[in-house]
Structure formats: C-alpha cells, structure tokens
Amino acid sequence: MAVMPISPTLAGARADAPPPDHDRFADVTAAPAPQRRREVIERLAAILPAHCLLHRIEDTRPYECDGLTAYRQLPLAVVLPETEDQLRRVLAACRALEVPVVARGAGTSLSGGSMPHAAGVVLSLAKFNRILSVDPLARLAHVQPGVRNLAISEAVAPHGLYYAPDPSSQIACTIGGNVAENSGGVHCLKYGLTVHNVLRVRGLTVDGEPFEFGSEALDAPGLDLLALMIGSEGMLAIATEITVRLLPAPPLAQVVVASFGDVATAGDAVARIIAAGIIPAGLEMMDRKATVAVEQFVHAGYDLEAAAILLAESDGTAEEVAEEIARIEEVLRAAGATRLQVSRSEAERLLFWSGRKNAFPAAGRLSPDYYCMDGTIPRRMLGRMLEAIEGMEQRYGLRCMNVFHAGDGNLHPLILFDANDADQWQRAERFGAEILELCVEFGGTITGEHGVGIEKINSMCVQFPPAERAAFFAVKHAFDPPGLLNPGKAIPTPARCAEYGKMHVHGGRLPFAELPRF
C-alpha cells in the first residue's frame, strides 16, 4: 500500500487561502490548440492499441454527457485501457502533459459528474469489467470498477448471497460509478449506501502510483481514507479493484402499498413508522402524478385515487415478516392510510417495486424532457416539502412528479419541461435550485446519492461557507496537487460563488450558458 502524503494545507485551510491551483482547469469548455491536441493524441497512441483510443468527433460524441443530458462537452479524446499497466501509463502521460482526466463508468450519473473536459481525456473503465473472485464463506467479492451493479448479485446468487445497494439504474450502472457517487437505492434504509457495503478500494493516484484504502478486516489502521474515497466523484484517485460486502438473500420479502388522501399525511406516516422502531427493508413514496405515469407504463396495480402512496417492505424469515408487516399496517392505519395492499406473491412484490423503479422512464412518456433533482431533508419535513413543491409548480408553470426514498428523506422530484423551449429550461433550472435551497433551509443537504457534479455546483455555494469550501479544496489538493482529476466539478471556486450570488440576487442568467444544450 502506498502511503498518501497529506498536504500541509489540510491542517490550516482558510477561506482566503485555498491551494493556489484550485481553479486552473475550472473552465471545462476551454478547448486545446490543434498542436496541443496532436501532441496528446500521439502520446496516448504510443501507450494504447488503436481500438482503445477514440479521438474523432463521431467516436467521442457518445461520451459528451452522462445521464444529465442538459450539459454536453466533447472531450479531446477517450481512452479505454484494458490493463492496469496501460491505465498507469495513461495517467503518467496525462500528468506529464498536464491533461485533465475525467473517469467514467456507464455514464448513468444524473449530475453531470462525468461530463468531459474540452482539454482533457475521458478515462473509460468499461474494459475493467471482471469479477475477480468470490468468497462465499467470508461473504466478499473482489470486482473491477466496470462490473455492473446487478451483475454482482447475479454472480453470487448460487451461493444464496446478493449485493444490497440497488440503484434504479442497477441493470446498467457500474460499481466504480457507485463508489464515485456513494449510490443508494430503494433498500438503502435498512442495508445502507455504497459506503456501508464496500470494504476496500485499490487504485492509482494521478501520478500512476498504487494505493489501497480499507481492509477486509473489521477495521483498518490510520485515517478512514476509504470513506473519503467513496463519494469523491473521481476527484481524488482512480479505482481499479473494489471489495464489496455480500449479504445472505432473505428467505422471504413482502411489501405493503399504502394509499393516502393528501401528501402531508403520507409524509407524516413515514416519520411514524421510524418513530415506532420499525426499519423497513425499503420505504418509498410517490405522489399521484408519479403513480398515474407509472401505472400507464408498467400496470403495477397502484391506487390512482390516492394523493400519495407509500411502499414499505419487510424481509427476513416468514415469522419475522409476518410480525413486522402487521406492525407496519397498524402504524399506517393510525397514520391515516385509506387503503392497504400487501403483496401476495414474489411476482406481485416485484411488480409493486417495478412501478417505483420505472418512475424515470415513465416521466419520459409524459414530457419531452425531465429534470431529476436529488436533495435530502429530515423525514419530518417530507409533507412540508411536497406542499412547497406544489406551490413552486404554480409559480414556475411546470409540472413535477415526486418519487422519494422516503425512509432516509432523499427526494427525487422530476420537473417536466420541453428542452426545445429555452424559457422552459430556465424555469426548470430555477425550480430545481429553489428545491435544493429549501432542502438546506429545512436542515437537509443538496444531494443524497446523485453527487454534485456540474449540476449542483452552484448550490454548493448555498450550503457551504467559504472556509468549508477551502477545506474541500485542501483535501483535493492533498490527493491531486496538479488538479487534473475531474476538474471544475463538485467544489465551486470563490469566483463561481461570487458570480452565483449576483445571479441569485437578480434571478439572472443560466449557469454554464456557454455549454451546448440538448
């Protein structure tokens, strides 16, 4: 394991003294000169086989954005190394040439976290896609970062095991991307986020030096750098191998679908379930606009008269599930539920969940475009937030579907708009920014599991004061002194926050107005 030197700036980060190179590559749209472009491509071509290097516009176009398609930027080149040695040499070359590097998994991120840098390369880890080993006795799996989330559970199912974090994109998203964003899913309330299910990460620094954070033991010596790596959005280092914790597949699971006459009552019911000492395997919430959209898409059997529904799941032995389901039903009735449905078979349980997991594609059937937000608030504020969003719909003249990881207060409002109408897009952005600011006002945070990326970078100015942002830059500087890894993302520069302050006061212009749209 390489010992990471910690920069002296970590000990004394001040708002007026961030690391001197913190904004060198903040402009993601600054394209290189033709001679510079040729130099970089020639250096990379000397390292990689021809099929592992893309630099023609038609070849790099598929990498211009991630799941947040609103912001797009063509990279200088895309590299797809096949071995760790190739990856090390690519990083060393980019370090020597001072070329920004943006790591990318499956590109399912919804925050613009893997949007390219015009003067940099996209480092795709798609070819690092092997499950290296499975230890069913220790309940561990060693995987490369390009392995799909769902593929892990499929591979270990014969051993009666599975990997718990299950983002809605799990059929496509990669474990490396999950580490970068600290992804969750509908079962994260009981089983935790990525950070709770990853034991060890191996990889390379910006200089191509190896590191290893975490351990297969219950604890690791020294600072908890593993937790720092998870959720760092590719800004600190590049993962090449990840050790995940596996869990025994529960013998039985059932889900209760509860209907409510108004959104505030449904939000209060969430808090009552937790207050009763019940931790469901999953606890999700959808408003009527979401259930109507989903029902037309997957025919899950939802109550379309309800203003909101809750899905509460219990898993375990038959006796445990029966007891917990009875307690959940009791709490929900006392909280004002107007109708309760309990899954009668595994097929029906999966059908109920398919509605929730297909909320995003269902939104695409109702509107040309949608803008998915991701904030987190205290559970007790869910009802107030939904009422506030209804008021915002009136002010901005846009519809909003709401799906929540209600158990941990993680919101996913889906603002519906038409990207062909520039005014609608501006209103959608202001709508989303107001939701995030209200999350902070309610005692929450601007993101739950989608990361900051480029989408929420202005909202970071709202949540974190200058001294804290300087400390973030100090951590970044300690791992990545030249500032080459995913620059211009997640942490706003002082200049950006000053500009956002002016925009915010005057209700001004679009952020990232210089980027191509849609």
mmCIF file of C-alpha atoms in Angstrom, residues 255-262 265-267 269-270 273 283-287 291 301-313 328-343 352:
data_model
loop_
_atom_site.group_PDB
_atom_site.id
_atom_site.type_symbol
_atom_site.label_atom_id
_atom_site.label_comp_id
_atom_site.label_asym_id
_atom_site.label_seq_id
_atom_site.Cartn_x
_atom_site.Cartn_y
_atom_site.Cartn_z
ATOM 1 C CA VAL A 255 -44.310 -5.129 0.580
ATOM 2 C CA VAL A 256 -47.229 -3.047 1.821
ATOM 3 C CA VAL A 257 -48.601 -0.381 -0.527
ATOM 4 C CA ALA A 258 -50.457 2.287 1.462
ATOM 5 C CA SER A 259 -52.716 5.000 -0.007
ATOM 6 C CA PHE A 260 -53.182 8.470 1.486
ATOM 7 C CA GLY A 261 -55.629 11.283 0.794
ATOM 8 C CA ASP A 262 -53.006 14.030 0.925
ATOM 9 C CA THR A 265 -50.342 12.784 5.783
ATOM 10 C CA ALA A 266 -48.219 10.390 3.745
ATOM 11 C CA GLY A 267 -45.070 12.272 4.733
ATOM 12 C CA ALA A 269 -46.679 8.401 8.135
ATOM 13 C CA VAL A 270 -43.027 7.889 7.173
ATOM 14 C CA ILE A 273 -43.000 4.213 11.048
ATOM 15 C CA LEU A 283 -39.660 2.723 2.401
ATOM 16 C CA GLU A 284 -40.555 4.697 -0.736
ATOM 17 C CA MET A 285 -43.078 7.396 -1.536
ATOM 18 C CA MET A 286 -44.748 8.531 -4.789
ATOM 19 C CA ASP A 287 -47.280 11.289 -5.394
ATOM 20 C CA THR A 291 -48.316 6.823 -9.777
ATOM 21 C CA GLY A 301 -51.795 -2.044 -9.630
ATOM 22 C CA TYR A 302 -51.392 1.276 -7.794
ATOM 23 C CA ASP A 303 -54.325 3.216 -6.326
ATOM 24 C CA LEU A 304 -54.793 6.095 -8.784
ATOM 25 C CA GLU A 305 -57.236 7.929 -6.480
ATOM 26 C CA ALA A 306 -54.595 8.363 -3.764
ATOM 27 C CA ALA A 307 -52.777 11.700 -3.459
ATOM 28 C CA ALA A 308 -49.694 9.726 -2.477
ATOM 29 C CA ILE A 309 -48.663 6.131 -1.828
ATOM 30 C CA LEU A 310 -46.020 4.540 0.380
ATOM 31 C CA LEU A 311 -44.252 1.262 -0.322
ATOM 32 C CA ALA A 312 -42.930 -0.361 2.858
ATOM 33 C CA GLU A 313 -41.100 -3.681 2.604
ATOM 34 C CA ILE A 328 -46.406 -1.618 9.694
ATOM 35 C CA GLU A 329 -50.112 -1.979 8.821
ATOM 36 C CA GLU A 330 -51.092 -0.907 12.336
ATOM 37 C CA VAL A 331 -48.943 2.233 12.162
ATOM 38 C CA LEU A 332 -50.148 3.107 8.662
ATOM 39 C CA ARG A 333 -53.828 2.796 9.614
ATOM 40 C CA ALA A 334 -53.271 5.010 12.655
ATOM 41 C CA ALA A 335 -51.440 7.499 10.414
ATOM 42 C CA GLY A 336 -54.466 7.863 8.149
ATOM 43 C CA ALA A 337 -53.937 5.352 5.335
ATOM 44 C CA THR A 338 -57.099 4.970 3.250
ATOM 45 C CA ARG A 339 -56.137 1.658 1.620
ATOM 46 C CA LEU A 340 -53.550 -1.066 2.240
ATOM 47 C CA GLN A 341 -52.343 -3.698 -0.234
ATOM 48 C CA VAL A 342 -49.917 -6.465 0.810
ATOM 49 C CA SER A 343 -48.075 -8.418 -1.875
ATOM 50 C CA PHE A 352 -45.088 -3.225 -6.984
#
